[in-house]
GROMACS .gro file of C-alpha atoms in nm:
model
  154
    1UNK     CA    1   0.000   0.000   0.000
    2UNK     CA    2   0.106   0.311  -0.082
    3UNK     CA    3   0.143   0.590   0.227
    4UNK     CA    4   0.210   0.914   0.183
    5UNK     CA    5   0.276   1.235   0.459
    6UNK     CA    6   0.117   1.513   0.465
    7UNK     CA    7   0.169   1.819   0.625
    8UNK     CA    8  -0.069   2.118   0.754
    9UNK     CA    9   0.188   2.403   0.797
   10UNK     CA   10   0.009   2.687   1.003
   11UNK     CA   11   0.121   2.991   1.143
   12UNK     CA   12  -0.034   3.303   1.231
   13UNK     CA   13  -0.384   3.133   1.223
   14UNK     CA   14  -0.261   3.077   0.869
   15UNK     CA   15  -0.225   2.745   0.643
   16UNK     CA   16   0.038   2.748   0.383
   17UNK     CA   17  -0.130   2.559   0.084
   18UNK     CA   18   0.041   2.441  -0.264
   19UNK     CA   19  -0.192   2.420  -0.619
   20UNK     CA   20  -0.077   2.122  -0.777
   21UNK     CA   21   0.058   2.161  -1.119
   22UNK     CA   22  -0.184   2.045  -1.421
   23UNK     CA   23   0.078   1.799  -1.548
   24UNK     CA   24   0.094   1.599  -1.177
   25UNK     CA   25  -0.068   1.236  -1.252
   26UNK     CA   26  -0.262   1.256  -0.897
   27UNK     CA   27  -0.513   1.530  -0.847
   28UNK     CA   28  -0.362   1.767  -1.096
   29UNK     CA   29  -0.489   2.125  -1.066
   30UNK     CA   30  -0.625   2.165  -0.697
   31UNK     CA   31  -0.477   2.285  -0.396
   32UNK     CA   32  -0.308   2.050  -0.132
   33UNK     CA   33  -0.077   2.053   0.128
   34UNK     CA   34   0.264   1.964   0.136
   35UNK     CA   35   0.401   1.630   0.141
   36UNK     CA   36   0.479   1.319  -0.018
   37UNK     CA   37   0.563   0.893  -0.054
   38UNK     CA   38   0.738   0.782   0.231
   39UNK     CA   39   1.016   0.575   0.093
   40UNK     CA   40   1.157   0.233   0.179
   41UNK     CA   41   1.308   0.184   0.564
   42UNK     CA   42   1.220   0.578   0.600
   43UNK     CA   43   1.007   0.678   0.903
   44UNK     CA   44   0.702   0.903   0.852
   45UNK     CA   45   0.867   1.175   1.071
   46UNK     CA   46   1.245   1.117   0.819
   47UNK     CA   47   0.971   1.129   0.489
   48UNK     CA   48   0.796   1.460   0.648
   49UNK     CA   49   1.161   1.620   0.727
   50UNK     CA   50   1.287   1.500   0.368
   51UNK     CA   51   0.959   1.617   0.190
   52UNK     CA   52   0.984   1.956   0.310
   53UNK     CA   53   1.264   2.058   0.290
   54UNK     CA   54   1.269   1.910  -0.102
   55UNK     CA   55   0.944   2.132  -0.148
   56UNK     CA   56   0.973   2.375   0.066
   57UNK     CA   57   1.311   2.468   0.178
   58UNK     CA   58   1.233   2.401   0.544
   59UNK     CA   59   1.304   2.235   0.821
   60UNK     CA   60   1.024   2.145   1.028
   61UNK     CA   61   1.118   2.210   1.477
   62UNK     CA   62   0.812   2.125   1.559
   63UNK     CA   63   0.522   1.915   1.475
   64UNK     CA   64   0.282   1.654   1.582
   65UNK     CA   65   0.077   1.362   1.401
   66UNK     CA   66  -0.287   1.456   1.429
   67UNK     CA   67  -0.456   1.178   1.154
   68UNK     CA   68  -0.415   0.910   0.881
   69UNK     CA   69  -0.657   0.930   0.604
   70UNK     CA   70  -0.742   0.699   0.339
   71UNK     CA   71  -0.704   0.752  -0.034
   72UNK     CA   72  -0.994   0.925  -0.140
   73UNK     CA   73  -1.005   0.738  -0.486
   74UNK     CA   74  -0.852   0.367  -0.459
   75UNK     CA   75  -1.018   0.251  -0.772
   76UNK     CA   76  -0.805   0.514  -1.007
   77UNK     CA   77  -0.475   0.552  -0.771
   78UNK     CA   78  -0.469   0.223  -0.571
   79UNK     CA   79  -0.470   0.164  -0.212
   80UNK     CA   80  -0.307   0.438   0.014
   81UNK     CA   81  -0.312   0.654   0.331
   82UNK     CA   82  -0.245   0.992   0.423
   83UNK     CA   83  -0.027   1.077   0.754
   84UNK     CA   84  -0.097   1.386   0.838
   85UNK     CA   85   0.100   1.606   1.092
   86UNK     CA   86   0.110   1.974   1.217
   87UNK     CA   87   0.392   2.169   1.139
   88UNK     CA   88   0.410   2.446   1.384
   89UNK     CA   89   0.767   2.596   1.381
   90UNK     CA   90   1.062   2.525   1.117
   91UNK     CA   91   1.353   2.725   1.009
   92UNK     CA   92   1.435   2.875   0.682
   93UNK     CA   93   1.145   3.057   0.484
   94UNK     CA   94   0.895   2.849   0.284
   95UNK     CA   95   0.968   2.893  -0.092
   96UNK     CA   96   0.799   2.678  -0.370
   97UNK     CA   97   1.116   2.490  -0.484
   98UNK     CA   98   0.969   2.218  -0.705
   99UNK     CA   99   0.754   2.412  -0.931
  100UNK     CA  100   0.700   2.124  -1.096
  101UNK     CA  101   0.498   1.996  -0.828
  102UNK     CA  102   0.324   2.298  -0.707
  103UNK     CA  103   0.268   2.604  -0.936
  104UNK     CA  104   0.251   2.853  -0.634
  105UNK     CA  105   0.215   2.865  -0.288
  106UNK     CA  106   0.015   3.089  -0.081
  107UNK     CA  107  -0.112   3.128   0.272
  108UNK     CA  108  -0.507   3.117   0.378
  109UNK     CA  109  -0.692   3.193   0.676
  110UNK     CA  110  -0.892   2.874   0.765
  111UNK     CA  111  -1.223   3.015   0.608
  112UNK     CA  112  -1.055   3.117   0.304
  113UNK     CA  113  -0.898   2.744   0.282
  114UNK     CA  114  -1.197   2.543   0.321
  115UNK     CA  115  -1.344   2.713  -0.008
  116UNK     CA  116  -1.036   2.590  -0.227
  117UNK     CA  117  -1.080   2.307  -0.421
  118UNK     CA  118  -0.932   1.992  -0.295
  119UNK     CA  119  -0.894   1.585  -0.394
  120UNK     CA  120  -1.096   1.511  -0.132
  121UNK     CA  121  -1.332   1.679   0.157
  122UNK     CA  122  -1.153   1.470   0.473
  123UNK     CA  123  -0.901   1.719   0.362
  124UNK     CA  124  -1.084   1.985   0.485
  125UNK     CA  125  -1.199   1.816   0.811
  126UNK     CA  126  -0.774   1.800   0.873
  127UNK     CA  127  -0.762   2.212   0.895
  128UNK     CA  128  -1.032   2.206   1.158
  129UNK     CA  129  -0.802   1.917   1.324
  130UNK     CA  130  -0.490   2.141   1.294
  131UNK     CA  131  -0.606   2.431   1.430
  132UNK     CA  132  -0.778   2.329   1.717
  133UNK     CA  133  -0.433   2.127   1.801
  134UNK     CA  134  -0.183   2.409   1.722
  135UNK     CA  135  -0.048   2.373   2.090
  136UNK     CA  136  -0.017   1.994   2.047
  137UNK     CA  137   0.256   2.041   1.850
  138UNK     CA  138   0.591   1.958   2.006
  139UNK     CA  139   0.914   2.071   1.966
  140UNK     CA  140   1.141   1.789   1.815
  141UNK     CA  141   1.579   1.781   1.779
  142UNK     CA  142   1.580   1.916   1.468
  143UNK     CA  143   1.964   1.769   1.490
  144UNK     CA  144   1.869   1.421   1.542
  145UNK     CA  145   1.613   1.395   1.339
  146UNK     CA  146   1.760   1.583   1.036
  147UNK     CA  147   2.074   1.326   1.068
  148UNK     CA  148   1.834   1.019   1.020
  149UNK     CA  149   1.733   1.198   0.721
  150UNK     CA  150   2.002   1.289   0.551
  151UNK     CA  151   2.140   0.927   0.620
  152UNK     CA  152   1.854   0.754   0.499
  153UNK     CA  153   1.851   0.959   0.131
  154UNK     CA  154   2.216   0.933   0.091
   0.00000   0.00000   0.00000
């Protein structure tokens, strides 16, 4: 099965939210959050720390898991799930460095995020998720766990 992370970046009451370029073979054209496949003998926290700073240029300092969701569409894309964390603190500014993936970024209030247009609703259901746990989110090493990354995608 493939499993993916996910994660809800928020600061400032604010959600930082990617729209998926039209030539992406999953859910082309809508907005999403950041994230991707967790790759062999990699941890979901090691796949969120590598995934983010690929696409983003970050590196997440504090975070929390707060759901796993199923893939919304399993009879087009195949059996899957969705970890989804909250990213509360990182360092380094977010900057859209995989264009290919994402044609911009851009940060929403929560009621201006729930309007976009998503793969799926549970997405939705996440935001309310992540910001009612905001304060859940704990600070991690970001020098142990960025070492276990780096090792792993050597």
């Amino acid at each position: 099965m493939r499993e993916c992370v996910a994660a809800l970046i928020v600061e400032d009451q604010k959600i930082l939210l990617g729209q998926r370029s039209d030539e992406r073979p999953f859910y082309p054209g809508v907005w999403d959050v950041f994230g991707g496949h967790v790759e062999p003998q990699e941890s979901y926290q090691q796949a969120l720390l590598r995934e983010l700073h690929e696409e983003l240029g970050i590196i997440p300092t504090a975070w929390t898991q707060i759901e796993i969701l199923p893939e919304p569409d399993p009879a087009r894309h195949g059996a899957g799930q969705y970890i989804f964390f909250l990213v509360t603190a990182w360092n380094g500014t977010p900057t859209n460095c995989q264009l290919h993936e994402h044609t911009r970024i851009e940060w929403f209030s929560l009621d201006q995020a729930v309007r976009l247009d998503f793969s799926a609703p549970l997405i939705r259901a996440s935001f309310y998720a992540a910001f009612d746990r905001r304060a859940d989110a704990l600070p991690q090493s970001q020098e142990s766990q960025w070492d276990e990354v780096s090792t792993v995608t050597r």
